[in-house]
mmCIF file of C-alpha atoms in Angstrom:
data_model
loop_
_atom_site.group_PDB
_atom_site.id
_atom_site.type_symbol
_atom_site.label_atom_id
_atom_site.label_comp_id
_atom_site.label_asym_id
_atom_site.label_seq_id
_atom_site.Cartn_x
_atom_site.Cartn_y
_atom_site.Cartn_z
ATOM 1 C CA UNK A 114 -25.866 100.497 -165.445
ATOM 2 C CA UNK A 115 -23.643 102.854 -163.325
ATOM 3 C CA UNK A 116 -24.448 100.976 -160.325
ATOM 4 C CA UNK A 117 -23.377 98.220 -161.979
ATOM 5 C CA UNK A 118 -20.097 99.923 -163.491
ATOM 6 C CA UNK A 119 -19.259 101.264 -159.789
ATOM 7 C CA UNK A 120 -19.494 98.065 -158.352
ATOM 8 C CA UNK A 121 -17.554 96.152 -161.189
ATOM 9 C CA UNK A 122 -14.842 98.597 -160.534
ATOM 10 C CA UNK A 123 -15.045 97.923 -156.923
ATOM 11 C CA UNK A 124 -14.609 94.080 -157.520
ATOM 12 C CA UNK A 125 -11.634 94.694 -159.469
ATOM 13 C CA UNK A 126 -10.339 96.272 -156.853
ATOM 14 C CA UNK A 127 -11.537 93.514 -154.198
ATOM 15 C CA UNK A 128 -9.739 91.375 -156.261
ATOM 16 C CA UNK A 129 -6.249 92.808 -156.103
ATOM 17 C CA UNK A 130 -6.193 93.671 -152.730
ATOM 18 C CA UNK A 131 -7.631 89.895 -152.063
ATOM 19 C CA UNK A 132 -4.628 88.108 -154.391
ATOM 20 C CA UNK A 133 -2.084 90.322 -152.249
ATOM 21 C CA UNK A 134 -3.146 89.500 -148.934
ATOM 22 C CA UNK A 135 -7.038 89.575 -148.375
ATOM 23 C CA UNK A 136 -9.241 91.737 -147.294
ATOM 24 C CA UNK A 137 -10.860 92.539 -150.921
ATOM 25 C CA UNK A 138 -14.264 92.517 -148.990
ATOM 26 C CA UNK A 139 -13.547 95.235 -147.092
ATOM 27 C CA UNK A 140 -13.797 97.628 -150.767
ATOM 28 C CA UNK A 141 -16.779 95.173 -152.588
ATOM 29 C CA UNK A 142 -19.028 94.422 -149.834
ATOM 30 C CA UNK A 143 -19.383 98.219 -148.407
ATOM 31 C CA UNK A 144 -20.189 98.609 -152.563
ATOM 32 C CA UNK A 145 -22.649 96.212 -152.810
ATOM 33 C CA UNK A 146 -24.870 97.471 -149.281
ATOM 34 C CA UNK A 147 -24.395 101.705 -150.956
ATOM 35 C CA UNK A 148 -25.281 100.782 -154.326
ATOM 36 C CA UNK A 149 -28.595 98.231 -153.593
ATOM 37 C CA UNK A 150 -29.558 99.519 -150.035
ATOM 38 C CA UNK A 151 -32.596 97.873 -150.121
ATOM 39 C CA UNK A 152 -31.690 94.555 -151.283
ATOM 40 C CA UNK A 153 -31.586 91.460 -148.916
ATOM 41 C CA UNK A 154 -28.423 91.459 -146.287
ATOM 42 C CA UNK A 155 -27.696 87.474 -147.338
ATOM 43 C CA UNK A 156 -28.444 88.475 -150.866
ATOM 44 C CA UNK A 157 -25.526 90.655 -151.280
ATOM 45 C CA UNK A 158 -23.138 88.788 -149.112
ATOM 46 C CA UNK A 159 -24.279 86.388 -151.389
ATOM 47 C CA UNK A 160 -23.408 87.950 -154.880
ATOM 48 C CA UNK A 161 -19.967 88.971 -152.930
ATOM 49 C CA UNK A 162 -19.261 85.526 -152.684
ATOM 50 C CA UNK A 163 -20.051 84.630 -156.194
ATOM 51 C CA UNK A 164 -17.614 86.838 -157.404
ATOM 52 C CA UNK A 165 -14.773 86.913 -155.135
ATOM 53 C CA UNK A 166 -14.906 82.813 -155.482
ATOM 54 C CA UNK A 167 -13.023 82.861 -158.626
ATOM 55 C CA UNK A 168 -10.954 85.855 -157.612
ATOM 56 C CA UNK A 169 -9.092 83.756 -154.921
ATOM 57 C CA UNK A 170 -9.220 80.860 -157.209
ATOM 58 C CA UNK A 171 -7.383 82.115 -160.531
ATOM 59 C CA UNK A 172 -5.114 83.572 -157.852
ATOM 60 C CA UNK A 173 -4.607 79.918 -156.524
ATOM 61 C CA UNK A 174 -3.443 79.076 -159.587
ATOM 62 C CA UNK A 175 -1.264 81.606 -160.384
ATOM 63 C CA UNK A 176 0.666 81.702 -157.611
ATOM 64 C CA UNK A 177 0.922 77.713 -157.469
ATOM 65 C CA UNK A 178 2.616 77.919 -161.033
ATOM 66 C CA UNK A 179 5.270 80.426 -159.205
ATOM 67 C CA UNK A 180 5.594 79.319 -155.654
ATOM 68 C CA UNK A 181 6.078 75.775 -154.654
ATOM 69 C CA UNK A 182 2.872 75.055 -152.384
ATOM 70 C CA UNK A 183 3.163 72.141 -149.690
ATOM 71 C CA UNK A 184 -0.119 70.512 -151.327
ATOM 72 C CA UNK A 185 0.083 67.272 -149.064
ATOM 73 C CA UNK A 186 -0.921 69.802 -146.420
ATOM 74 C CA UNK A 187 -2.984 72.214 -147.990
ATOM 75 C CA UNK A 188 -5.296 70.045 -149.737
ATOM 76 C CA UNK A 189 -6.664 68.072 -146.520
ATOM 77 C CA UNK A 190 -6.804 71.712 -145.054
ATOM 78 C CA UNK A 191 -8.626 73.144 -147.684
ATOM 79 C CA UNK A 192 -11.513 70.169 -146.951
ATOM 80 C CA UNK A 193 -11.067 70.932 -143.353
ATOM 81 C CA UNK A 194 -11.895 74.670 -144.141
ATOM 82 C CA UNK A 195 -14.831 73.916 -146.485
ATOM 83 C CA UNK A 196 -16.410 72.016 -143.553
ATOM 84 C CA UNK A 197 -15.567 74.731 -141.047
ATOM 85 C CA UNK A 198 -17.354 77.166 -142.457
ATOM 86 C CA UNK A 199 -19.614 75.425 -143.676
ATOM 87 C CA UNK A 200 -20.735 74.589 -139.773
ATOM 88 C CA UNK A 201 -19.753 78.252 -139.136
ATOM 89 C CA UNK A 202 -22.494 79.255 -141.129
ATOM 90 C CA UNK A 203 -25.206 76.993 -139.732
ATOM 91 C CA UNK A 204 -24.049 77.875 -136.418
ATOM 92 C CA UNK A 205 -24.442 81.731 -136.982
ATOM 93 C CA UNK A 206 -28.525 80.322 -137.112
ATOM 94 C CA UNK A 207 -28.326 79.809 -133.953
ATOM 95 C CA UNK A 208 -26.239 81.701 -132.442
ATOM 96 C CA UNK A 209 -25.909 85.803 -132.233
ATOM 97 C CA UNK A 210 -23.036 86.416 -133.762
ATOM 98 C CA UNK A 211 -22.186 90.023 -131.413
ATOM 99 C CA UNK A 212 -19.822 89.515 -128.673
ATOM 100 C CA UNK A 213 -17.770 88.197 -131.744
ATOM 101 C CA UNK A 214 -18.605 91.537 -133.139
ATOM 102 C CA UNK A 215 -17.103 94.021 -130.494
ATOM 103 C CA UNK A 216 -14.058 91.428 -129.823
ATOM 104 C CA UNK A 217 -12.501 91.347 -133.306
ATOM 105 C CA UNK A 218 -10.949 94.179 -133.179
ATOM 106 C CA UNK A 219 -9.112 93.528 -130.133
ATOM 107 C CA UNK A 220 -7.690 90.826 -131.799
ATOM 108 C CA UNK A 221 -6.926 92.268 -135.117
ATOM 109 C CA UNK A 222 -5.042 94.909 -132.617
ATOM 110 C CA UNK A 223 -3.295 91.987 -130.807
ATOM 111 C CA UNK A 224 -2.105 90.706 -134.140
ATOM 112 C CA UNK A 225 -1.070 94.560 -135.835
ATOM 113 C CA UNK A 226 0.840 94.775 -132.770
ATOM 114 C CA UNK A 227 2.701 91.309 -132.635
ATOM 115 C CA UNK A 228 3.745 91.785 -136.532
ATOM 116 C CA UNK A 229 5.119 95.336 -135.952
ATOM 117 C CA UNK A 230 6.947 94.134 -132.981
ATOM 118 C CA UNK A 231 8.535 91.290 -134.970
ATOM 119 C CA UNK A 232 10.262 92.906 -137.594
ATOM 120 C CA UNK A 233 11.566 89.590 -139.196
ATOM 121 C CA UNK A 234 8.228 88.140 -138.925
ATOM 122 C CA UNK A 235 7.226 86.537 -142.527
ATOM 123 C CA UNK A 236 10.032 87.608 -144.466
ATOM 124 C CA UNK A 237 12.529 84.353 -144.492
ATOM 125 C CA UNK A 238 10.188 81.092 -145.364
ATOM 126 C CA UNK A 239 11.688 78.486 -143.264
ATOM 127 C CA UNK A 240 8.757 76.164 -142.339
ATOM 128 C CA UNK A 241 8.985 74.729 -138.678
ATOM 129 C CA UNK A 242 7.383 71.014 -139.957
ATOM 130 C CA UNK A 243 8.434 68.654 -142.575
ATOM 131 C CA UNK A 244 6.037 68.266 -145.788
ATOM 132 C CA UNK A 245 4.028 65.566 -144.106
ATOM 133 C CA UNK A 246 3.880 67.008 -140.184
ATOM 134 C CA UNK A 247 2.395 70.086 -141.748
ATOM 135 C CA UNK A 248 -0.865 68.486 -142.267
ATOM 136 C CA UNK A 249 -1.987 68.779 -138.501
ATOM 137 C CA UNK A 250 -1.502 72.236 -138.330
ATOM 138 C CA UNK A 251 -2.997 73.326 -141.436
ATOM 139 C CA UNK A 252 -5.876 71.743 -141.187
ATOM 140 C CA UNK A 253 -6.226 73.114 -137.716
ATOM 141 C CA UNK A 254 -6.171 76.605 -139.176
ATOM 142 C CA UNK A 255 -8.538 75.596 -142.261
ATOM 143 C CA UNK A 256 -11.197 74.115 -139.892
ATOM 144 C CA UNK A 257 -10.902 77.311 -137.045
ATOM 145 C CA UNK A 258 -10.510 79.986 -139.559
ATOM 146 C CA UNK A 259 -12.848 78.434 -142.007
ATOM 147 C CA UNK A 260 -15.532 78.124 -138.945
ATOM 148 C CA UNK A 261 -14.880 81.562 -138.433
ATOM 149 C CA UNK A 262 -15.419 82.679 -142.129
ATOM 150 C CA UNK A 263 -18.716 80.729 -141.973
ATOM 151 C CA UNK A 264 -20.013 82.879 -138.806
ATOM 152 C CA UNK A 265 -18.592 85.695 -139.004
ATOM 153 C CA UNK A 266 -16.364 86.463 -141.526
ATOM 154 C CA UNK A 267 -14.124 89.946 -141.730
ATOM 155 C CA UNK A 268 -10.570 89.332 -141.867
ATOM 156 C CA UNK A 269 -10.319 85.815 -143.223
ATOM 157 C CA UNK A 270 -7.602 85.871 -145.203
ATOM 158 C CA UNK A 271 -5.532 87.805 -143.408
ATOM 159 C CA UNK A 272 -5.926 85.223 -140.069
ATOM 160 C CA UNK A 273 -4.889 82.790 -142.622
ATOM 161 C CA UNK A 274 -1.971 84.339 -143.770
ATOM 162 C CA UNK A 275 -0.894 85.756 -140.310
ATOM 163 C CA UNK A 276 -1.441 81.939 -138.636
ATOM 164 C CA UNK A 277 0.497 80.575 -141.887
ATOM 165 C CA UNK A 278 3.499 82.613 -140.756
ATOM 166 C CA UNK A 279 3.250 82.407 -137.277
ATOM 167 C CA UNK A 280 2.423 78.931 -136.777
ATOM 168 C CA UNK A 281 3.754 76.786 -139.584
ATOM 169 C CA UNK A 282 6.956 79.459 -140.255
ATOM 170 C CA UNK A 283 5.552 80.470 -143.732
ATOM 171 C CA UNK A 284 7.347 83.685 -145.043
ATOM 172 C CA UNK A 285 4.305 86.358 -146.316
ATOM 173 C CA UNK A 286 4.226 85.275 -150.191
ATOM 174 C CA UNK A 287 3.960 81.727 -149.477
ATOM 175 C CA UNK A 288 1.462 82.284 -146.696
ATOM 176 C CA UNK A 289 -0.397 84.292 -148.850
ATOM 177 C CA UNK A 290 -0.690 81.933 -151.732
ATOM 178 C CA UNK A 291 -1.699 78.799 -149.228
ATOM 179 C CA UNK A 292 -4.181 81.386 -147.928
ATOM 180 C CA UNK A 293 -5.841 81.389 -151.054
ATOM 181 C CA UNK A 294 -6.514 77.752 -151.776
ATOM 182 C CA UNK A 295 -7.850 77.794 -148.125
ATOM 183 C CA UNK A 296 -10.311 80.989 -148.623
ATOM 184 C CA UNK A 297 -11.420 79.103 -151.867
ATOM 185 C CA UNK A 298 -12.845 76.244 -149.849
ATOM 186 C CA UNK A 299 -14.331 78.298 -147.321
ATOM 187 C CA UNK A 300 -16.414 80.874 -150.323
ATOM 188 C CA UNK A 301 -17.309 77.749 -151.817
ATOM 189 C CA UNK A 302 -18.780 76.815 -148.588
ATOM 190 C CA UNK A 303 -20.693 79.626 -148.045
ATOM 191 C CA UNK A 304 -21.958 80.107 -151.667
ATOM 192 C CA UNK A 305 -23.060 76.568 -152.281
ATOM 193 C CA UNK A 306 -25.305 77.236 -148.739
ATOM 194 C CA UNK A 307 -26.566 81.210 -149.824
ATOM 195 C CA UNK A 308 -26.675 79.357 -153.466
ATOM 196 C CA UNK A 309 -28.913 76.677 -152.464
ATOM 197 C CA UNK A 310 -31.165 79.427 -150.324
ATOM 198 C CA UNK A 311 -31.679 81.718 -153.623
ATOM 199 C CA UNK A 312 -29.372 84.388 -151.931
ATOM 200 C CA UNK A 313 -27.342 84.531 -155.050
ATOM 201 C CA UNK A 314 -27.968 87.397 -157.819
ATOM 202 C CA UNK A 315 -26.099 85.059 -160.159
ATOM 203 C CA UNK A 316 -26.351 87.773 -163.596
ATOM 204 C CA UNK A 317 -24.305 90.670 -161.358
ATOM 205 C CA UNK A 318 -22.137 87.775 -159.991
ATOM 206 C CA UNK A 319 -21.228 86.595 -163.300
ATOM 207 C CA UNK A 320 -19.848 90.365 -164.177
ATOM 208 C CA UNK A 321 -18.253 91.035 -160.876
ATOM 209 C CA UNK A 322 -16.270 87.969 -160.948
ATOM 210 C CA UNK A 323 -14.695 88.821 -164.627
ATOM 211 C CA UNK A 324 -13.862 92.308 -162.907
ATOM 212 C CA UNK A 325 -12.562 90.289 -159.742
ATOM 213 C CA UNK A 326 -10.784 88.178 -161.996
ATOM 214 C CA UNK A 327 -8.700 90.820 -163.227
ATOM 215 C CA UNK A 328 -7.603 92.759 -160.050
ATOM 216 C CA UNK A 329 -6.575 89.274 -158.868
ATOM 217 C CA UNK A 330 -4.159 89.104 -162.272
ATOM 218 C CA UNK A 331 -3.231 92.113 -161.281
ATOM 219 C CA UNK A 332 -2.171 91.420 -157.510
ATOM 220 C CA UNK A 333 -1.167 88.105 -158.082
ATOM 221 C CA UNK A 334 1.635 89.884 -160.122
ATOM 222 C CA UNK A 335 2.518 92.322 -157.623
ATOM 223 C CA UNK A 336 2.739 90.421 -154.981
ATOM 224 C CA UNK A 337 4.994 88.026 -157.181
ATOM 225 C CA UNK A 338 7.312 90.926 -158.422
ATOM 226 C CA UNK A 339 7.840 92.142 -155.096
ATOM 227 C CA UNK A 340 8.189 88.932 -153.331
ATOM 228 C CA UNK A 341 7.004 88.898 -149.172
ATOM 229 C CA UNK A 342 8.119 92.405 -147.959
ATOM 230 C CA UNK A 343 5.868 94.070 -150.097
ATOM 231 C CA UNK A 344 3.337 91.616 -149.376
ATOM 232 C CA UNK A 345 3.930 92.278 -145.541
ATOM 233 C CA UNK A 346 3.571 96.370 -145.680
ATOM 234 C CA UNK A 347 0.206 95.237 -147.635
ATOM 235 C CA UNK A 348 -0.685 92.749 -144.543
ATOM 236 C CA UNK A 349 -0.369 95.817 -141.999
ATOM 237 C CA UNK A 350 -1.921 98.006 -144.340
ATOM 238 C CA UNK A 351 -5.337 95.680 -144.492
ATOM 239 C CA UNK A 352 -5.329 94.403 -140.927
ATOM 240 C CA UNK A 353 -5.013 98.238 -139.837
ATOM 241 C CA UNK A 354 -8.275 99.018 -141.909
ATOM 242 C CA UNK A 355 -9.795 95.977 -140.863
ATOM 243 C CA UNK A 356 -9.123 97.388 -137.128
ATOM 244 C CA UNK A 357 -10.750 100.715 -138.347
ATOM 245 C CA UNK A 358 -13.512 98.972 -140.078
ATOM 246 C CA UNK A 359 -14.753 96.541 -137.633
ATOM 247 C CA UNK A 360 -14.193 99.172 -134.414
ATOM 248 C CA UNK A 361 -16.574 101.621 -136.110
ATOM 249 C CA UNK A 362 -19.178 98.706 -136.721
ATOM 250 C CA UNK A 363 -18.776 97.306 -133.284
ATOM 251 C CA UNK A 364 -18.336 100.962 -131.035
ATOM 252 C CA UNK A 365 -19.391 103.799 -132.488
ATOM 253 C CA UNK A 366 -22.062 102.728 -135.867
#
């Protein structure tokens, strides 16, 4: 029961800083490998899944009631990212999934250091496409970022919301709320395939996701009250980690 109660606390947590601006795996996955060491690998990438699923989704929602979502475009990208990591994930069968492993953070770098240097970057929202042109480009991003979730996975959301800004002139709250309809698709990708292998502990996903559920209340809110400069010094904040996380897994661990 503690075990449990740590790692309910943990999704909570997942879930705010996943409603903000991603990254909630980086707090509940770490959780899930310290508390059941010797469970399965898929197992509790599996259960993270389950849970974080309807984190990102109730935040979905509450941000579309608040922020006016281009859904002509996001819609056919959300598909495009359901299939994209959906092929990511069979291709991580077959391929070894390691030079992807050391180069991440090298890119997560490249893209801390591009939004420090452009201090406007995300704050105004002035998309660079009409309603309808913006199809294209997001469902470029759902099906490359969504292939990439599939394979590999750390950093999702915040690729989304960084290639939302920098690509389709998003500011950071509305990039972050289209981010979320997009990482949807791609954890219902990746449960229905871990789902349909048994790699689901479906009991402990059930609670989590209630816990996740309320941290993404909870960030959805903040981010909302404190419109896209708070949601950008959150952005830095969980790419820098990301950088710390994924350079001690690919270097040094």
């Amino acid at each position: 029961m503690t075990e449990l109660a740590l790692v309910a606390l943990a999704s909570l947590f997942a879930g705010c800083v996943d409603a903000i601006v991603g990254g909630g795996g980086l707090i509940l996955v770490p959780a899930l490998f310290g508390m059941y060491p010797g469970a399965a690998p898929a197992t509790l990438l599996g259960t993270n899944k389950g849970s974080g699923i309807w984190g990102t989704a109730w935040a979905t929602w509450q941000f579309s009631r608040r922020v006016q979502l281009s859904w002509a475009a996001l819609l056919p990208a959300a598909l495009a990212a359901f299939a994209g990591s959906f092929a990511g994930a069979w291709a991580l069968t077959l391929v070894n999934p390691d030079g992807l492993r050391k180069a991440l953070p090298l890119v997560l770098l490249a893209v801390l250091a591009y939004t420090l240097a452009r201090k406007d970057l995300g704050r105004h929202h002035a998309p660079r496409f009409a309603a309808a042109a913006q199809a294209l480009p997001a469902c470029t991003i759902g099906m490359v970022v969504g292939f990439y979730d599939g394979f590999f996975g750390p950093g999702t959301g915040s690729f989304f919301v960084f290639l939302f800004v920098r690509w389709l002139g998003y500011d950071f709250l509305h990039a972050s709320a289209s981010a979320k309809l997009l990482n949807t698709a791609t954890n219902a990708a990746a449960l229905l395939l871990l789902g349909l292998k048994g790699h689901v502990w479906w009991q402990v996903a059930a609670l989590l996701a209630v816990a996740n559920v309320v941290g993404s209340l909870i960030g959805t809110r903040l981010a909302l009250r404190h419109g896209a400069g708070f949601v950008r010094v959150a952005f830095i904040a969980v790419v820098a980690a990301l950088i710390a996380k994924t350079g001690w897994d690919a270097f040094v661990r």
